[in-house]
Amino acid sequence: MTGQSLHKQRNLKLDFFRGLALLIIFINHIPANELLLYTPSRFGLSDAAEVFVFLSGYAAAIAYGRSFRTSGLWLGSVRVFYRCGQIYGAHLALFMLLAAVCVLGNAVFEEPDYIHRLNIRYFFDDTQEALLGLISLRYVPNYFDILPMYLVVMLWIPVVWTLSRIHIALAFAFPIGVYLAMWRYGLELSADLHSDRPWFFNPFGWQLIFFTGFAFGSGWIKPPGHKIWLAAICVAFVILSLPLSPEPALRPTEFLIQLHAGLQPWLDKTHLGPLRWAYFMALAYLVTTFLRNREHWLNSKAVRPIIEMGQQSLPIFIVTMALSYVGGMFLDQFGHEVAALTAVNLGGCALLLLTARTMAWLKSSPWKVQSGRSSLSAAWHDDGASDSLFPVFAVRPSRFKQTPVMVLVAFVAAVPLSLSQRNSDAHYSMVAMRGAEGILVQDRVHGHVNEAVGTQENFK
C-alpha cells in the first residue's frame, strides 16, 4: 500500500483535534500562565483532557480493532500490550526529563526551588524507595498522572473487544459497570507511598470516556444525524452549564454558588463526574454538526502542522509537558508582562508545531535513497573527481553546497571534545612488548613518557 493511500485512510479530523488538544494542554500546564483564563477549561465542564482521551479511544478502536479482526485476539492483544509498554516507557522518560529540567533550573536560577514546586523532592531525598515506587506506579506525582491512567485503560481493550464478540451489550456493560463500581465502592489507585493520596486521573472513571470513543470508533454506536431539536438541547445544556464551570465570575449569586458546591461530585475531574461526560458529548455533537460537509479545510496548509501534532501524539505530549514547565521558568525570571506571556505561549506553540514537522520528516526516512536518483558512484563520475590522480583531494563544486551541513557535523563532533577535562597530573599507560618471549609490561608514566622501568627478569 502506498504512502498516499495510507494518508487518505487517516481520519484527519481525529488528528486535527488531537493536535489542538495538545496545544491547549501546553497552555494549561504552564505554571501561573494567565492565558489559562481564556481557554475552554475555564468556561465549560470539560477541557482538553476529555478531548484527548475520547479521541485516543476512537483512534484505538480503528488501529487495534483492525488488528483483532485480521490477526486474532492473541496477536491483537500483543499489539495493545506493546503499545502499553511504549506508554510506560514514555511515562518514565517524562519523569526523568522533568527531573533533569528541575535540576538545571535550580542550577541556573537562584529561586524558586523548581524541584519543590513540582513536588518531587521526595524523589531526590529518598531516591531508592521513590524509584521503586515510580516503576511500580505507586509513586505518581500530580503532573505525571495522565500517561499512567492511559496505560491502565489501554490494558482493558482486549477485555472489551472479547466481550463485544460475545455481545455488544457486554462490551458496554464492562466500562459502565467499572464506572459505577468506582462510585459505589470508592475504587482508587494510590499515588503516594506515605499517604492515601490517589491518582489525580482515576482510571476507573476516565475509562468511561475512553471506551465511549472506542465504541464510536468501532461502529458500535452510530453518531446521531443532524437534528435541529437535538442541537437545540445541546446548546441549551452548554449555556446553562456556564455557572457550573471553574470560572467563579460566572456565579454572581449565592444560589449559583451553593448549586456549584452541591453538584461538585458530579463535576469532579478526578473521577470524571457524570456532568463532565454529558457536557463533553453535547459539545462534541455541536462541533461535528458544525463541521459536517466542511472537511475540505483539513487539506489546507494552514492546519497541516496541527494535524501532524495529532499524528505524533505520544512524543509530542512528552515535549508538551516538558516545554510547559520550561515556559513557567521563563515567566518566573522575566515576569508576566504581555511580551513575556506572548513569547512563552506563542513561542512554545511554534516550537511544538516545528517539533511535529521535524518528527514527520524523520518518520519519512529522508536519508533513504529514492528511486530515480543517481547513485553515489554515478555522482562521483559526473563530478569528474575520478579523473584526478588523488580523488580524495579533488575539489568538487557540489561540496560547497554542503558547507552548512559540514559545519554542523563538525560542531556536533566537537562537543564531546569541548566537554572533556584536561589534567596535567593524568597518568597514561603504555603496553610494551619486551623480550623474545613476548612478555607484556605495563608501564605507568607520570606527566610524560619515560623510559620503561623493569626488565624481563622481574617477571620470572
Short mmCIF file of C-alpha atoms in Angstrom, two decimals:
data_model
loop_
_atom_site.label_atom_id
_atom_site.label_comp_id
_atom_site.label_asym_id
_atom_site.label_seq_id
_atom_site.Cartn_x
_atom_site.Cartn_y
_atom_site.Cartn_z
CA MET A 1 0.00 0.00 0.00
CA THR A 2 1.41 3.35 -0.95
CA GLY A 3 2.00 6.24 1.40
CA GLN A 4 -0.61 8.25 -0.45
CA SER A 5 -3.31 5.66 0.10
CA LEU A 6 -2.40 5.42 3.78
CA HIS A 7 -2.65 9.18 4.04
CA LYS A 8 -6.14 9.10 2.51
CA GLN A 9 -7.27 6.50 5.05
CA ARG A 10 -6.32 8.64 8.03
CA ASN A 11 -9.07 10.45 9.87
CA LEU A 12 -7.77 13.99 9.57
CA LYS A 13 -10.46 15.37 11.89
CA LEU A 14 -9.23 12.99 14.56
CA ASP A 15 -5.62 14.09 14.07
CA PHE A 16 -6.53 17.78 13.98
CA PHE A 17 -8.46 17.80 17.25
CA ARG A 18 -5.81 15.72 18.99
CA GLY A 19 -3.22 18.25 17.88
CA LEU A 20 -5.45 21.12 19.01
CA ALA A 21 -5.93 19.43 22.39
CA LEU A 22 -2.15 19.17 22.79
CA LEU A 23 -1.77 22.90 22.19
CA ILE A 24 -4.40 23.62 24.84
CA ILE A 25 -2.73 21.18 27.24
CA PHE A 26 0.54 23.05 26.73
CA ILE A 27 -1.06 26.38 27.62
CA ASN A 28 -2.94 24.95 30.61
CA HIS A 29 0.14 23.32 32.12
CA ILE A 30 2.40 26.39 32.12
CA PRO A 31 2.64 27.33 35.81
CA ALA A 32 0.88 30.62 36.64
CA ASN A 33 0.00 31.23 33.00
CA GLU A 34 -2.61 33.98 32.70
CA LEU A 35 -3.65 32.72 29.27
CA LEU A 36 -5.25 29.78 31.05
CA LEU A 37 -8.10 32.11 31.97
CA TYR A 38 -9.06 32.34 28.29
CA THR A 39 -9.03 28.64 27.42
CA PRO A 40 -12.20 26.49 27.19
CA SER A 41 -11.36 24.80 30.50
CA ARG A 42 -12.45 27.96 32.36
CA PHE A 43 -15.84 28.26 30.64
CA GLY A 44 -17.09 24.69 30.45
CA LEU A 45 -17.42 21.48 32.40
CA SER A 46 -14.79 19.64 30.36
CA ASP A 47 -11.41 20.56 28.93
CA ALA A 48 -8.67 19.27 26.63
CA ALA A 49 -8.19 16.15 28.75
CA GLU A 50 -11.62 14.79 27.76
CA VAL A 51 -10.93 15.62 24.13
CA PHE A 52 -7.59 13.83 24.18
CA VAL A 53 -8.84 10.69 25.99
CA PHE A 54 -12.01 10.39 23.89
CA LEU A 55 -10.08 10.72 20.64
CA SER A 56 -7.46 8.28 21.90
CA GLY A 57 -10.22 5.74 22.44
CA TYR A 58 -11.60 6.46 18.98
CA ALA A 59 -8.15 6.03 17.40
CA ALA A 60 -7.51 2.85 19.43
CA ALA A 61 -10.69 1.29 18.03
CA ILE A 62 -9.55 1.97 14.47
CA ALA A 63 -5.97 0.76 14.99
CA TYR A 64 -6.41 -2.22 17.29
CA GLY A 65 -9.81 -3.24 16.01
CA ARG A 66 -8.19 -3.88 12.65
CA SER A 67 -5.50 -5.99 14.35
CA PHE A 68 -8.08 -8.04 16.25
CA ARG A 69 -10.05 -8.72 13.07
CA THR A 70 -7.09 -9.62 10.87
CA SER A 71 -4.67 -11.25 13.34
CA GLY A 72 -6.95 -12.63 16.02
CA LEU A 73 -7.34 -11.94 19.71
CA TRP A 74 -3.86 -13.13 20.72
CA LEU A 75 -1.77 -11.07 18.31
CA GLY A 76 -4.17 -8.15 18.60
CA SER A 77 -3.65 -8.21 22.36
CA VAL A 78 0.12 -8.40 21.88
CA ARG A 79 -0.04 -5.21 19.85
CA VAL A 80 -2.06 -3.50 22.59
CA PHE A 81 0.41 -4.62 25.27
CA TYR A 82 3.30 -3.45 23.13
CA ARG A 83 1.72 -0.01 23.00
CA CYS A 84 1.25 -0.16 26.76
CA GLY A 85 4.98 -0.78 27.08
CA GLN A 86 5.64 2.29 24.96
CA ILE A 87 3.36 4.39 27.16
CA TYR A 88 5.03 3.04 30.30
CA GLY A 89 8.46 3.91 28.91
CA ALA A 90 7.21 7.35 27.89
CA HIS A 91 5.94 7.94 31.44
CA LEU A 92 9.32 7.08 32.97
CA ALA A 93 11.13 9.15 30.35
CA LEU A 94 8.88 12.13 31.03
CA PHE A 95 9.54 11.97 34.75
CA MET A 96 13.31 11.77 34.28
CA LEU A 97 13.20 14.57 31.73
CA LEU A 98 11.27 16.86 34.08
CA ALA A 99 13.53 15.92 36.99
CA ALA A 100 16.54 16.93 34.89
CA VAL A 101 14.80 20.18 33.91
CA CYS A 102 14.20 20.97 37.58
CA VAL A 103 17.83 20.27 38.47
CA LEU A 104 19.04 22.51 35.65
CA GLY A 105 16.59 25.20 36.66
CA ASN A 106 17.87 25.18 40.23
CA ALA A 107 21.45 25.25 38.98
CA VAL A 108 20.88 28.24 36.71
CA PHE A 109 18.43 30.28 38.81
CA GLU A 110 18.71 31.07 42.47
CA GLU A 111 14.98 30.86 43.07
CA PRO A 112 12.40 29.43 43.17
CA ASP A 113 13.12 25.81 44.02
CA TYR A 114 11.75 24.03 40.96
CA ILE A 115 12.10 20.58 42.49
CA HIS A 116 9.90 21.67 45.38
CA ARG A 117 7.43 23.40 43.04
CA LEU A 118 6.92 20.23 41.02
CA ASN A 119 6.56 18.35 44.31
CA ILE A 120 9.20 15.73 43.51
CA ARG A 121 11.57 16.48 46.41
CA TYR A 122 10.81 13.01 47.75
CA PHE A 123 12.46 11.51 44.66
CA PHE A 124 15.73 13.29 45.43
CA ASP A 125 15.59 12.79 49.20
CA ASP A 126 14.81 9.07 49.10
CA THR A 127 15.74 8.07 45.57
CA GLN A 128 15.86 4.31 46.06
CA GLU A 129 12.39 4.00 47.55
CA ALA A 130 10.95 6.61 45.19
CA LEU A 131 12.42 4.88 42.15
CA LEU A 132 10.82 1.59 43.16
CA GLY A 133 7.53 3.42 43.62
CA LEU A 134 7.95 5.14 40.27
CA ILE A 135 8.48 1.96 38.27
CA SER A 136 5.63 0.19 40.12
CA LEU A 137 3.30 3.18 39.56
CA ARG A 138 2.75 3.55 43.30
CA TYR A 139 4.50 6.93 43.24
CA VAL A 140 2.73 9.17 40.73
CA PRO A 141 3.13 12.93 41.26
CA ASN A 142 0.20 15.01 40.05
CA TYR A 143 1.99 16.39 36.99
CA PHE A 144 2.66 12.86 35.72
CA ASP A 145 -0.63 11.01 36.11
CA ILE A 146 -2.12 11.26 32.61
CA LEU A 147 0.02 8.57 30.99
CA PRO A 148 -0.41 6.05 33.86
CA MET A 149 -4.18 6.48 33.60
CA TYR A 150 -3.98 5.94 29.85
CA LEU A 151 -1.82 2.86 30.39
CA VAL A 152 -4.31 1.20 32.75
CA VAL A 153 -7.24 1.94 30.45
CA MET A 154 -5.38 0.51 27.45
CA LEU A 155 -4.95 -2.78 29.31
CA TRP A 156 -8.73 -3.25 29.25
CA ILE A 157 -9.04 -3.04 25.45
CA PRO A 158 -8.68 -6.82 24.87
CA VAL A 159 -11.33 -7.43 27.56
CA VAL A 160 -13.84 -5.07 25.97
CA TRP A 161 -13.12 -6.43 22.50
CA THR A 162 -13.58 -10.03 23.67
CA LEU A 163 -16.90 -9.15 25.32
CA SER A 164 -18.02 -7.47 22.09
CA ARG A 165 -17.50 -10.75 20.22
CA ILE A 166 -20.00 -12.36 22.59
CA HIS A 167 -22.48 -9.49 22.54
CA ILE A 168 -22.19 -5.75 22.08
CA ALA A 169 -24.20 -5.23 25.25
CA LEU A 170 -21.45 -6.88 27.28
CA ALA A 171 -18.87 -4.52 25.74
CA PHE A 172 -20.95 -1.60 27.03
CA ALA A 173 -21.63 -3.26 30.38
CA PHE A 174 -17.95 -3.54 31.30
CA PRO A 175 -16.95 0.18 31.23
CA ILE A 176 -20.29 1.24 32.69
CA GLY A 177 -20.01 -1.37 35.45
CA VAL A 178 -16.45 -0.30 36.31
CA TYR A 179 -17.54 3.34 36.39
CA LEU A 180 -20.47 2.64 38.72
CA ALA A 181 -18.31 0.41 40.92
CA MET A 182 -15.86 3.28 41.33
CA TRP A 183 -18.61 5.48 42.77
CA ARG A 184 -20.17 2.70 44.81
CA TYR A 185 -17.00 1.24 46.35
CA GLY A 186 -14.59 4.17 46.10
CA LEU A 187 -12.12 2.46 43.78
CA GLU A 188 -8.81 4.33 43.70
CA LEU A 189 -5.13 3.75 42.93
CA SER A 190 -2.53 5.06 45.36
CA ALA A 191 -0.22 7.78 44.09
CA ASP A 192 1.97 8.15 47.18
CA LEU A 193 3.93 5.65 49.27
CA HIS A 194 3.40 7.50 52.54
CA SER A 195 -0.15 8.83 52.25
CA ASP A 196 -3.55 7.92 50.87
CA ARG A 197 -3.35 10.44 48.02
CA PRO A 198 -4.93 8.82 44.91
CA TRP A 199 -4.13 9.29 41.24
CA PHE A 200 -5.49 12.62 40.05
CA PHE A 201 -6.89 10.92 36.92
CA ASN A 202 -8.77 7.92 38.29
CA PRO A 203 -8.63 5.27 35.54
CA PHE A 204 -11.81 3.60 36.85
CA GLY A 205 -13.66 6.79 35.97
CA TRP A 206 -11.78 8.02 32.91
CA GLN A 207 -12.09 4.69 31.14
CA LEU A 208 -15.73 5.57 30.51
CA ILE A 209 -14.94 8.40 28.11
CA PHE A 210 -12.12 6.37 26.53
CA PHE A 211 -14.45 3.47 25.74
CA THR A 212 -17.16 5.88 24.63
CA GLY A 213 -14.73 6.98 21.94
CA PHE A 214 -13.81 3.33 21.38
CA ALA A 215 -17.47 2.47 20.79
CA PHE A 216 -17.85 5.23 18.21
CA GLY A 217 -14.58 4.26 16.52
CA SER A 218 -15.64 0.60 16.38
CA GLY A 219 -19.02 1.45 14.90
CA TRP A 220 -20.93 0.05 17.87
CA ILE A 221 -22.60 3.44 18.27
CA LYS A 222 -23.65 5.47 15.25
CA PRO A 223 -23.31 9.24 15.63
CA PRO A 224 -26.75 10.84 15.58
CA GLY A 225 -27.60 12.69 12.42
CA HIS A 226 -28.22 16.38 12.13
CA LYS A 227 -31.39 17.16 14.08
CA ILE A 228 -32.45 20.68 14.97
CA TRP A 229 -34.12 19.66 18.23
CA LEU A 230 -31.06 17.71 19.40
CA ALA A 231 -28.73 20.58 18.54
CA ALA A 232 -31.03 22.96 20.45
CA ILE A 233 -30.92 20.72 23.55
CA CYS A 234 -27.12 20.57 23.38
CA VAL A 235 -26.82 24.35 23.01
CA ALA A 236 -29.13 24.89 25.97
CA PHE A 237 -27.18 22.43 28.09
CA VAL A 238 -23.86 24.08 27.25
CA ILE A 239 -25.19 27.57 28.05
CA LEU A 240 -26.93 26.53 31.28
CA SER A 241 -23.72 24.82 32.41
CA LEU A 242 -21.71 28.05 32.37
CA PRO A 243 -22.34 28.88 36.06
CA LEU A 244 -21.03 25.43 36.98
CA SER A 245 -17.70 25.93 35.19
CA PRO A 246 -14.45 26.63 37.10
CA GLU A 247 -14.66 30.39 36.49
CA PRO A 248 -16.03 31.98 39.74
CA ALA A 249 -17.13 35.16 37.95
CA LEU A 250 -19.90 33.14 36.26
CA ARG A 251 -21.56 32.58 39.67
CA PRO A 252 -22.68 36.08 40.71
CA THR A 253 -25.44 34.95 43.08
CA GLU A 254 -25.48 32.93 46.30
CA PHE A 255 -27.85 30.41 44.72
CA LEU A 256 -25.38 29.63 41.93
CA ILE A 257 -22.52 29.36 44.40
CA GLN A 258 -24.45 26.86 46.51
CA LEU A 259 -25.57 24.98 43.39
CA HIS A 260 -21.98 24.65 42.23
CA ALA A 261 -20.89 23.39 45.67
CA GLY A 262 -23.73 20.88 45.85
CA LEU A 263 -23.01 19.45 42.39
CA GLN A 264 -19.27 19.22 42.94
CA PRO A 265 -19.15 15.39 42.91
CA TRP A 266 -20.94 15.46 39.54
CA LEU A 267 -18.35 17.93 38.26
CA ASP A 268 -15.28 16.26 39.74
CA LYS A 269 -12.42 15.93 37.28
CA THR A 270 -10.53 13.22 39.15
CA HIS A 271 -13.41 10.75 38.87
CA LEU A 272 -14.88 12.15 35.63
CA GLY A 273 -18.15 13.38 37.10
CA PRO A 274 -21.26 12.48 35.07
CA LEU A 275 -21.93 16.08 34.13
CA ARG A 276 -18.44 16.38 32.63
CA TRP A 277 -19.12 13.36 30.44
CA ALA A 278 -22.54 14.68 29.39
CA TYR A 279 -21.16 18.17 28.69
CA PHE A 280 -18.38 16.79 26.52
CA MET A 281 -20.79 14.65 24.50
CA ALA A 282 -23.07 17.65 23.92
CA LEU A 283 -20.13 19.80 22.84
CA ALA A 284 -18.81 17.03 20.58
CA TYR A 285 -22.18 16.77 18.85
CA LEU A 286 -22.30 20.51 18.23
CA VAL A 287 -18.78 20.57 16.81
CA THR A 288 -19.34 17.61 14.50
CA THR A 289 -22.65 19.11 13.34
CA PHE A 290 -20.99 22.40 12.55
CA LEU A 291 -18.17 20.70 10.61
CA ARG A 292 -20.47 18.43 8.64
CA ASN A 293 -19.70 18.70 4.90
CA ARG A 294 -16.88 21.14 5.65
CA GLU A 295 -13.98 18.68 5.78
CA HIS A 296 -12.19 20.33 2.86
CA TRP A 297 -10.45 22.79 5.20
CA LEU A 298 -8.45 19.88 6.65
CA ASN A 299 -6.47 19.72 3.42
CA SER A 300 -5.22 23.28 3.72
CA LYS A 301 -1.61 24.02 4.56
CA ALA A 302 -2.65 26.23 7.48
CA VAL A 303 -3.90 23.31 9.59
CA ARG A 304 -1.39 20.74 8.39
CA PRO A 305 1.09 21.39 11.26
CA ILE A 306 -1.66 20.81 13.84
CA ILE A 307 -2.65 17.58 12.10
CA GLU A 308 0.96 16.43 12.25
CA MET A 309 0.93 17.05 16.01
CA GLY A 310 -2.07 14.77 16.34
CA GLN A 311 -0.34 12.09 14.29
CA GLN A 312 2.64 12.10 16.69
CA SER A 313 0.58 12.47 19.86
CA LEU A 314 2.70 10.48 22.34
CA PRO A 315 6.12 12.05 21.69
CA ILE A 316 4.54 15.47 21.24
CA PHE A 317 2.78 15.05 24.59
CA ILE A 318 6.13 14.43 26.30
CA VAL A 319 7.61 17.52 24.67
CA THR A 320 4.47 19.48 25.60
CA MET A 321 4.73 18.70 29.31
CA ALA A 322 8.45 19.48 29.46
CA LEU A 323 8.09 22.67 27.44
CA SER A 324 5.22 23.83 29.67
CA TYR A 325 7.41 23.67 32.75
CA VAL A 326 10.27 25.42 30.96
CA GLY A 327 7.79 28.12 29.95
CA GLY A 328 6.90 28.58 33.61
CA MET A 329 10.59 29.05 34.41
CA PHE A 330 10.81 31.71 31.72
CA LEU A 331 7.87 33.60 33.23
CA ASP A 332 9.44 33.37 36.70
CA GLN A 333 12.60 35.04 35.51
CA PHE A 334 11.20 37.60 33.04
CA GLY A 335 7.86 38.42 34.58
CA HIS A 336 4.28 38.11 33.38
CA GLU A 337 4.05 41.14 31.14
CA VAL A 338 2.35 40.89 27.77
CA ALA A 339 5.64 40.47 25.90
CA ALA A 340 6.79 37.60 28.11
CA LEU A 341 3.40 35.87 28.01
CA THR A 342 3.28 36.19 24.24
CA ALA A 343 6.78 34.84 23.84
CA VAL A 344 6.11 31.84 26.08
CA ASN A 345 2.69 30.88 24.72
CA LEU A 346 3.12 31.63 21.02
CA GLY A 347 6.78 30.65 21.02
CA GLY A 348 6.00 27.38 22.77
CA CYS A 349 3.19 26.56 20.35
CA ALA A 350 5.51 27.33 17.44
CA LEU A 351 8.16 25.02 18.88
CA LEU A 352 5.61 22.23 19.25
CA LEU A 353 4.47 22.65 15.65
CA LEU A 354 8.09 22.66 14.50
CA THR A 355 8.80 19.54 16.55
CA ALA A 356 5.85 17.76 14.96
CA ARG A 357 7.04 18.80 11.50
CA THR A 358 10.53 17.51 12.27
CA MET A 359 9.19 14.20 13.58
CA ALA A 360 7.04 13.76 10.49
CA TRP A 361 10.08 14.46 8.33
CA LEU A 362 12.21 11.96 10.23
CA LYS A 363 9.44 9.38 10.07
CA SER A 364 9.53 9.64 6.27
CA SER A 365 13.15 8.35 6.38
CA PRO A 366 14.59 11.11 4.17
CA TRP A 367 18.05 9.53 4.28
CA LYS A 368 16.92 6.56 2.23
CA VAL A 369 17.94 6.58 -1.43
CA GLN A 370 14.90 7.46 -3.51
CA SER A 371 14.19 5.79 -6.83
CA GLY A 372 15.29 7.78 -9.83
CA ARG A 373 18.22 9.43 -8.05
CA SER A 374 21.67 8.84 -9.33
CA SER A 375 23.84 6.58 -7.22
CA LEU A 376 26.85 7.82 -5.30
CA SER A 377 29.23 6.32 -7.80
CA ALA A 378 27.42 8.00 -10.69
CA ALA A 379 27.61 11.33 -8.91
CA TRP A 380 31.31 10.73 -8.36
CA HIS A 381 31.94 10.28 -12.08
CA ASP A 382 29.71 13.20 -13.01
CA ASP A 383 31.82 15.49 -10.87
CA GLY A 384 34.90 14.35 -12.74
CA ALA A 385 36.62 13.61 -9.45
CA SER A 386 37.58 10.10 -10.50
CA ASP A 387 39.81 11.54 -13.22
CA SER A 388 42.04 13.05 -10.60
CA LEU A 389 45.21 11.26 -9.60
CA PHE A 390 44.23 11.78 -5.95
CA PRO A 391 40.40 11.71 -5.89
CA VAL A 392 40.29 12.25 -2.12
CA PHE A 393 41.78 15.72 -2.58
CA ALA A 394 39.83 16.58 -5.71
CA VAL A 395 37.75 19.76 -5.41
CA ARG A 396 34.13 19.20 -6.33
CA PRO A 397 31.89 22.27 -6.67
CA SER A 398 28.89 20.34 -5.27
CA ARG A 399 30.72 20.01 -1.98
CA PHE A 400 30.42 23.72 -1.34
CA LYS A 401 26.64 23.36 -1.19
CA GLN A 402 27.11 21.05 1.78
CA THR A 403 29.16 23.57 3.75
CA PRO A 404 26.43 24.40 6.33
CA VAL A 405 25.81 20.72 6.99
CA MET A 406 29.52 20.02 7.27
CA VAL A 407 29.90 22.87 9.77
CA LEU A 408 27.02 21.47 11.81
CA VAL A 409 28.50 17.97 11.76
CA ALA A 410 31.88 19.34 12.82
CA PHE A 411 30.28 21.28 15.66
CA VAL A 412 28.41 18.22 16.94
CA ALA A 413 31.57 16.15 16.73
CA ALA A 414 33.49 18.77 18.71
CA VAL A 415 31.00 18.88 21.59
CA PRO A 416 32.39 15.81 23.40
CA LEU A 417 35.90 17.19 23.00
CA SER A 418 34.89 20.56 24.45
CA LEU A 419 33.36 18.83 27.46
CA SER A 420 36.45 16.78 28.18
CA GLN A 421 38.75 17.81 31.02
CA ARG A 422 42.50 18.14 30.84
CA ASN A 423 44.50 17.14 33.86
CA SER A 424 48.20 17.87 33.98
CA ASP A 425 48.63 15.12 36.55
CA ALA A 426 46.93 12.50 34.46
CA HIS A 427 48.54 9.11 34.18
CA TYR A 428 48.95 7.46 30.84
CA SER A 429 49.50 3.79 30.17
CA MET A 430 51.66 2.07 27.59
CA VAL A 431 51.67 -1.60 26.89
CA ALA A 432 55.04 -2.69 25.56
CA MET A 433 56.22 -5.94 24.16
CA ARG A 434 59.52 -6.93 25.74
CA GLY A 435 61.84 -9.78 25.07
CA ALA A 436 61.75 -12.50 22.56
CA GLU A 437 59.12 -14.35 24.56
CA GLY A 438 56.64 -11.50 24.12
CA ILE A 439 56.12 -10.72 27.81
CA LEU A 440 53.75 -7.78 28.37
CA VAL A 441 54.95 -4.94 30.54
CA GLN A 442 52.53 -2.14 31.58
CA ASP A 443 54.50 0.98 32.34
CA ARG A 444 52.90 3.78 34.35
CA VAL A 445 54.13 7.15 33.16
CA HIS A 446 53.58 10.33 35.13
CA GLY A 447 53.19 13.56 33.13
CA HIS A 448 55.39 12.48 30.27
CA VAL A 449 56.69 9.33 28.65
CA ASN A 450 59.72 7.98 30.49
CA GLU A 451 61.80 5.01 29.76
CA ALA A 452 60.20 1.76 30.72
CA VAL A 453 61.07 0.54 34.18
CA GLY A 454 61.72 -3.08 34.88
CA THR A 455 63.34 -5.85 32.97
CA GLN A 456 62.34 -9.21 31.80
CA GLU A 457 63.91 -10.75 34.88
CA ASN A 458 61.31 -9.01 37.07
CA PHE A 459 58.67 -11.27 35.57
CA LYS A 460 60.48 -14.52 36.05
#
